[in-house]
Coordinates of C-alpha atoms in Angstrom, one line a residue:
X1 CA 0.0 0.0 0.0
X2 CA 1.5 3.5 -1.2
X3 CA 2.0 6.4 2.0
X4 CA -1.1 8.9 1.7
X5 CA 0.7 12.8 0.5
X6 CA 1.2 14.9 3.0
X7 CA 2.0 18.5 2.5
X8 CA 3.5 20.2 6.0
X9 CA 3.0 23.9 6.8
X10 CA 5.4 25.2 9.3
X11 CA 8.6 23.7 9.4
X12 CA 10.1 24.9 12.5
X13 CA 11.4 23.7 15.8
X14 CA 7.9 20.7 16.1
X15 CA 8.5 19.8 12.1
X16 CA 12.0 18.6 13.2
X17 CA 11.0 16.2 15.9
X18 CA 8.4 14.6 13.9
X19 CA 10.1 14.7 10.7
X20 CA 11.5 11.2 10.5
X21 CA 8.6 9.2 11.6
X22 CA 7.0 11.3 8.6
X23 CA 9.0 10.2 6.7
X24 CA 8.1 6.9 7.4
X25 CA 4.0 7.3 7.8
X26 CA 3.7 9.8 4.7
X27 CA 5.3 10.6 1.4
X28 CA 5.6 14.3 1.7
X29 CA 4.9 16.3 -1.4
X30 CA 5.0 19.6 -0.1
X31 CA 7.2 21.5 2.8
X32 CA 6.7 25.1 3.4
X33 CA 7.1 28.0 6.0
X34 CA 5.2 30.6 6.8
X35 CA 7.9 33.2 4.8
X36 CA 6.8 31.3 1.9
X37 CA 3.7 31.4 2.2
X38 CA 3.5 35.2 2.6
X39 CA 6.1 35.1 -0.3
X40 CA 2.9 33.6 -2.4
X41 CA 0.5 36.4 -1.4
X42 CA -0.8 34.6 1.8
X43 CA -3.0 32.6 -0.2
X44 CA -2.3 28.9 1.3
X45 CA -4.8 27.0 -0.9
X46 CA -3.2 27.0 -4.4
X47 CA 0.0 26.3 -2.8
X48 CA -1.4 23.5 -1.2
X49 CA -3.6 22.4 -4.0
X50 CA -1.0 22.2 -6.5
X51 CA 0.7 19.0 -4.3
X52 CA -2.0 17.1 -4.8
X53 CA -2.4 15.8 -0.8
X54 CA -4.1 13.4 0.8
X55 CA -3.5 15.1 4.4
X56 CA -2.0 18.6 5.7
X57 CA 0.1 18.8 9.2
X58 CA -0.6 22.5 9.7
X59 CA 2.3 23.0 12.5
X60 CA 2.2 27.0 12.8
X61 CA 2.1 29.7 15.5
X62 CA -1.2 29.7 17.2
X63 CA -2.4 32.6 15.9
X64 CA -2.6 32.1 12.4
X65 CA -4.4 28.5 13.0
X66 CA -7.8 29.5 12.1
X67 CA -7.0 31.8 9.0
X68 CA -5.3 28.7 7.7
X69 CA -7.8 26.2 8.7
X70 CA -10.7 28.3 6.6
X71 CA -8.3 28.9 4.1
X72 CA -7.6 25.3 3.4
X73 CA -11.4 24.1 4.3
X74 CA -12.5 23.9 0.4
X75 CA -9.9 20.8 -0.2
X76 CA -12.2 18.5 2.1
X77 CA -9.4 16.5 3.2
X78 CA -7.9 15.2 6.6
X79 CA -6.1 18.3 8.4
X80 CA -4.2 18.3 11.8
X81 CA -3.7 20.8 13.8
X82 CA -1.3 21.4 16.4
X83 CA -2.8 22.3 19.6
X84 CA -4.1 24.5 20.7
X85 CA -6.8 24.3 18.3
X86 CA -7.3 28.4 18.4
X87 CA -6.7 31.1 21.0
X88 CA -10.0 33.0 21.1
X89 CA -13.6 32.5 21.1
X90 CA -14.2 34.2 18.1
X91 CA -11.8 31.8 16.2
X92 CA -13.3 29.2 17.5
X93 CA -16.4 30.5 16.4
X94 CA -14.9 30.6 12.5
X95 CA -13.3 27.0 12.6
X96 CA -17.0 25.7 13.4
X97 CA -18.9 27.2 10.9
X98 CA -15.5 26.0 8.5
X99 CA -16.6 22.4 9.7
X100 CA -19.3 22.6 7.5
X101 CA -17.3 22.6 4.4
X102 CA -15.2 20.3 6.1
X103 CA -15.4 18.4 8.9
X104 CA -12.4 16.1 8.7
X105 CA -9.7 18.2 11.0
X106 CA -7.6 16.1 13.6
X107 CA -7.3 18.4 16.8
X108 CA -4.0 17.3 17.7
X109 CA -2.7 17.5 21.7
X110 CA 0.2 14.8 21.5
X111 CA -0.2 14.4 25.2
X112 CA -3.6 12.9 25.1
X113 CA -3.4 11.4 21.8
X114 CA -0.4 9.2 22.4
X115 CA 1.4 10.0 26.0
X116 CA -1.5 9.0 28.2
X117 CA -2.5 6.0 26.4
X118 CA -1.6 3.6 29.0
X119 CA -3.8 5.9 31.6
X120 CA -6.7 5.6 29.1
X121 CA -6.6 1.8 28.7
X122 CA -6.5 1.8 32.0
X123 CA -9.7 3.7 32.3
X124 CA -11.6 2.3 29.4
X125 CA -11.5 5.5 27.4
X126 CA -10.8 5.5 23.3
X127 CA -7.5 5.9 21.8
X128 CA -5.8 4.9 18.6
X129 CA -5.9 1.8 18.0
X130 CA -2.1 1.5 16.8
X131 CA -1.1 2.3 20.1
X132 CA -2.2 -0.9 21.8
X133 CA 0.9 -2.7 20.7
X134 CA 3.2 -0.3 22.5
X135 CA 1.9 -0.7 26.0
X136 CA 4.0 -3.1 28.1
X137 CA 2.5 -4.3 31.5
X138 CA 5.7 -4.9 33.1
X139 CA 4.3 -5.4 36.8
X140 CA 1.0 -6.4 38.1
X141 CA 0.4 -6.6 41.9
X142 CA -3.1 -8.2 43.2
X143 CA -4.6 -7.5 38.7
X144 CA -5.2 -3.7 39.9
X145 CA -4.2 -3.5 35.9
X146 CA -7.2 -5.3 35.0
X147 CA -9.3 -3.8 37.6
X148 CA -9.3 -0.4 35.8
X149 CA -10.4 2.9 38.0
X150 CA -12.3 0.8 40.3
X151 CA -9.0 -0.6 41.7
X152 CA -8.7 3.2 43.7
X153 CA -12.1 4.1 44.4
X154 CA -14.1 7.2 44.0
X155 CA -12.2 9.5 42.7
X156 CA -11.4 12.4 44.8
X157 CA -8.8 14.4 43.0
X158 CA -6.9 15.3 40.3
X159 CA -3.6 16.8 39.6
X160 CA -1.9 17.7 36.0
X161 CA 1.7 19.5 36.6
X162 CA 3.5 20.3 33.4
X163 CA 6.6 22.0 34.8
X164 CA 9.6 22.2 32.2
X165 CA 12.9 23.6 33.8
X166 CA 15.5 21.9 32.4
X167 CA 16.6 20.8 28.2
X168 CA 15.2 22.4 25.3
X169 CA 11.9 22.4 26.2
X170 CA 12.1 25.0 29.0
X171 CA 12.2 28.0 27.2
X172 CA 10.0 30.0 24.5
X173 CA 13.2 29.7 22.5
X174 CA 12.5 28.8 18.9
X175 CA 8.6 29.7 19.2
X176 CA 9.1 33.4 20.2
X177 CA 5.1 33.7 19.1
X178 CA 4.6 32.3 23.0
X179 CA 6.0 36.0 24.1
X180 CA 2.7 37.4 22.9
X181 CA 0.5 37.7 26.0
X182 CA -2.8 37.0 24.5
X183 CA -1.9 33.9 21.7
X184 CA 0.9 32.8 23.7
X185 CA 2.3 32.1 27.5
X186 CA 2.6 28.6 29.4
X187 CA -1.6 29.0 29.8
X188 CA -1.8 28.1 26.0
X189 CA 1.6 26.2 25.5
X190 CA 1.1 23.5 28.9
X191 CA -2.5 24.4 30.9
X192 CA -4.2 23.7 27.3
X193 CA -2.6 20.5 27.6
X194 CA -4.3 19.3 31.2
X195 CA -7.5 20.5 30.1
X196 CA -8.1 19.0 27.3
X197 CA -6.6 15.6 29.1
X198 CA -9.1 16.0 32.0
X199 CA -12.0 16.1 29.1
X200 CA -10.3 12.9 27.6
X201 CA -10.7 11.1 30.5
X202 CA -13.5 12.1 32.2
X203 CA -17.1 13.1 31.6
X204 CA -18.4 16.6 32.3
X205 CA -17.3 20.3 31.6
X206 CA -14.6 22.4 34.2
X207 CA -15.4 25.1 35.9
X208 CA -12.6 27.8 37.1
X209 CA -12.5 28.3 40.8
X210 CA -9.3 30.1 41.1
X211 CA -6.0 30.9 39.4
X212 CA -2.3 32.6 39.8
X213 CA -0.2 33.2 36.5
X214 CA 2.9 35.5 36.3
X215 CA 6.4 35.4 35.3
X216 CA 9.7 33.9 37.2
X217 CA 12.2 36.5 38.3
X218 CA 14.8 34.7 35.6
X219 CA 12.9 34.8 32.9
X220 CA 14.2 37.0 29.7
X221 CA 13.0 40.7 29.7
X222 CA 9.7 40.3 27.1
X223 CA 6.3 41.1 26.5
X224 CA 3.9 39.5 29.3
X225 CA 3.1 36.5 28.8
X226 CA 2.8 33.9 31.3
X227 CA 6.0 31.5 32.7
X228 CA 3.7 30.3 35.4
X229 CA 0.6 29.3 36.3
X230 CA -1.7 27.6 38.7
X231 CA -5.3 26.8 38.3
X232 CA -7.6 24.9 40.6
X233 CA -11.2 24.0 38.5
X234 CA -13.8 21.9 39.5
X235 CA -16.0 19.6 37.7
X236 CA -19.7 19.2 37.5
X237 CA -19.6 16.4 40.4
X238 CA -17.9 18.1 42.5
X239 CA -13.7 16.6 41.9
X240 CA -11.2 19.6 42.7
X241 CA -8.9 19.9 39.4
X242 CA -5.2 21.2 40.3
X243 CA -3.4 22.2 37.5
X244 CA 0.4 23.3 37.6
X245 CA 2.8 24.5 34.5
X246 CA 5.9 26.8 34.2
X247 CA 9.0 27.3 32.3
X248 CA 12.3 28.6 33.0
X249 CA 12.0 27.7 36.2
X250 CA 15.5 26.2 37.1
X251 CA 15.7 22.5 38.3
X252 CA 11.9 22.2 38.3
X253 CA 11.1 19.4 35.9
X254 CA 7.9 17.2 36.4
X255 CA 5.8 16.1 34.3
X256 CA 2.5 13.5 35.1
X257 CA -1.0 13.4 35.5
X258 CA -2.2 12.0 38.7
X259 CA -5.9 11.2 40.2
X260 CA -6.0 10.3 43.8
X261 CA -8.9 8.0 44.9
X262 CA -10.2 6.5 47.9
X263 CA -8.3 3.4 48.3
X264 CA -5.0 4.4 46.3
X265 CA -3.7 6.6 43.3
X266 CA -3.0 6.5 39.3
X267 CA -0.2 8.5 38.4
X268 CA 0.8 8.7 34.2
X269 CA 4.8 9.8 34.3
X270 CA 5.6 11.8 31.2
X271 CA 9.2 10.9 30.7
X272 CA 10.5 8.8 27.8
X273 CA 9.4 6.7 27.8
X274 CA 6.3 7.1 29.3
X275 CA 5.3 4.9 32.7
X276 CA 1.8 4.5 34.1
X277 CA 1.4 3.9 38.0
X278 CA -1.4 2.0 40.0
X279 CA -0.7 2.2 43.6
X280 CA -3.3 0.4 46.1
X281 CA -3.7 -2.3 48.3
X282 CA -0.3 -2.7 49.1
X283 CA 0.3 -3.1 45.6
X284 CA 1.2 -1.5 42.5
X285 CA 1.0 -2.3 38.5
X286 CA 2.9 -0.5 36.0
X287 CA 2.1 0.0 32.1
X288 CA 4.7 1.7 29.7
X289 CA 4.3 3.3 26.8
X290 CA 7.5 1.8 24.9
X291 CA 8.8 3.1 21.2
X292 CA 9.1 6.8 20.3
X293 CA 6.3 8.7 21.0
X294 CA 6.6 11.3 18.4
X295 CA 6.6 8.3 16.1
X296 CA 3.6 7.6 17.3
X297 CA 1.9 10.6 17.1
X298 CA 2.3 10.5 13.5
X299 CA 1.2 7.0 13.1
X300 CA -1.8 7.6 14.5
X301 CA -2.6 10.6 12.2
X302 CA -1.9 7.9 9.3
X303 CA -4.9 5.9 11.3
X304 CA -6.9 8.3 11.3
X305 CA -6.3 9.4 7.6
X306 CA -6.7 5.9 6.2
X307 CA -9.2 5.0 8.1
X308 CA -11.8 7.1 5.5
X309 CA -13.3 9.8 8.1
X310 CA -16.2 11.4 8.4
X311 CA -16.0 13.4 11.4
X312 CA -13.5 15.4 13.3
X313 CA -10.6 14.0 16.1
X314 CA -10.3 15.4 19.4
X315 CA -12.8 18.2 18.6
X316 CA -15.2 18.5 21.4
X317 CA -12.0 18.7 23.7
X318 CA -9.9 21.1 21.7
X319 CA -13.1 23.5 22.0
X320 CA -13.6 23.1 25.9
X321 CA -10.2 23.6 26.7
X322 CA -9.8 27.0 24.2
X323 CA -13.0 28.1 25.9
X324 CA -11.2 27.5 29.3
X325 CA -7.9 28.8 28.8
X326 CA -9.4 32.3 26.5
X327 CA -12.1 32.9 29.9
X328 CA -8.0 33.3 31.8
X329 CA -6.8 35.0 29.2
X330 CA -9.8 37.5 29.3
X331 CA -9.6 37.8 33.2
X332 CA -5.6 38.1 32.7
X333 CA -6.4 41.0 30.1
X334 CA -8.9 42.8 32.7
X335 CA -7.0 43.2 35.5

């Protein structure tokens, strides 16, 4: 079977992580920047139609998502885009009337679509099915594995902590769009993350109960955007949601997903690779998620492309986590 076309727009700092395990997934027939595509009058759609796709990876700065997304809407084929989805309400607005004209755009947030997949197999939820044959059970004490969420209780808590001090990662460097202080800061880059994570594993919307976001003493003289920021939200039943994230925040580095229950604890590690925790009963069961994760990120776009779709990934979560994150934003902006 011949690799669908994929033509890639943005080929930055993302691009170059991903761009192997393209290779392998795709054939790409196009590969352009945003210079270029200014260079062409802005207009994305010839560019793009001329390359004869079968998918687009649109991996650009936030702001520009949904001009892009309606731009590109007429070609009626498979489009992902890097999260976050859009930063205000009133794109959000444009990209769902665009859904009419096409619906088939994969609202891509790598950590729920391929880092937690252990924590979702745990809990029952969906998840690409060309996943499954990454996740090793190395350790299983008293089948709390098999037992699912019921193996901890009721939940009572969760806690999402995205804090990224040290390596490449723990800087705007590269993505200088995150200085901006509406389209940009760690509330868009890591909190959009958690959200959209809570509404891939659970059921009901978030409310905001409080929040703190500012920037570190070390952090490079810029515009205002966030480096830090806390958020405690609530569910519709009642669970308190803490969320954590920050950068350039020397020798803080953590990275998990944890939900705390009545008889134990689930805790999904975001290192590489990535390890799932069930602690309870005097026991504990570990999952990992083995291979290269960015390799699987792009596989399961391939899934999701060959698998002839008719409706949109990961949408109903992208929009309740821009709604979230934009209500900050607005409260950030008013004070």
């Amino acid at each position: 079977m011949s690799k669908p076309r994929l033509a890639i727009i943005g080929i930055g700092q993302y691009y170059r992580k991903l761009e192997s395990a393209i290779n392998e997934y795709f054939t790409p027939v196009l590969k352009a920047d945003i210079a270029e595509v200014q260079a062409a009058g802005g207009a994305l759609k010839p560019m793009v139609l001329s390359s004869r796709p079968d998918a687009i990876l649109l991996l650009t700065p936030n702001h520009i998502h949904a001009k892009q997304i309606l731009d590109l809407a007429d070609l009626r084929i498979p489009t992902l885009v890097e999260k976050p989805l859009v930063t205000t309400e009133k794109d959000l607005d444009l990209v769902l009337e665009s859904l009419r004209v096409n619906p088939l755009l994969y609202c891509s947030d790598f950590y729920l679509d391929v880092r937690s997949a252990p924590l979702l197999a745990w809990l029952g939820r969906p998840y690409s099915a060309c996943l499954k044959k990454w996740i090793v059970v190395e350790a299983d004490g008293k089948g709390l594995w098999g037992k699912g969420p019921s193996g901890v209780g009721a939940i009572t808590r969760a806690e999402a902590v995205l804090l990224e001090g040290e390596g490449p990662a723990r800087s705007f460097d590269g993505r200088e769009w995150l200085w901006d202080p509406l389209h940009g800061g760690v509330l868009w880059d890591l909190a959009y993350h958690c959200v959209v994570l809570w509404h891939g594993l659970f059921e009901g919307p978030l409310s905001l109960v409080s929040y703190n976001a500012g920037r570190v003493r070390n952090a490079l003289a810029r515009p205002a955007a966030e480096t830090y920021a806390t958020l405690e939200l609530r569910s519709s039943t009642g669970i308190p949601f803490f969320v954590r994230v920050g950068k350039y925040q020397e020798h803080e580095n953590q990275r998990s997903f944890r939900i705390v229950g009545t008889n134990g604890q689930a805790c999904m590690m975001f290192r590489d690779p990535n390890v799932f925790q069930v602690q309870a009963q005097a026991a504990e069961s570990v999952a990992i998620l083995t291979g290269s994760f960015y390799s699987h990120g792009v596989e399961a776009f391939r899934e999701y492309v060959e698998s002839e779709p008719s409706q949109p990934h990961g949408l109903e979560h992208a929009i309740a986590a821009t709604r979230l994150i934009a209500s900050v934003k607005q409260l950030q902006q008013a004070t």
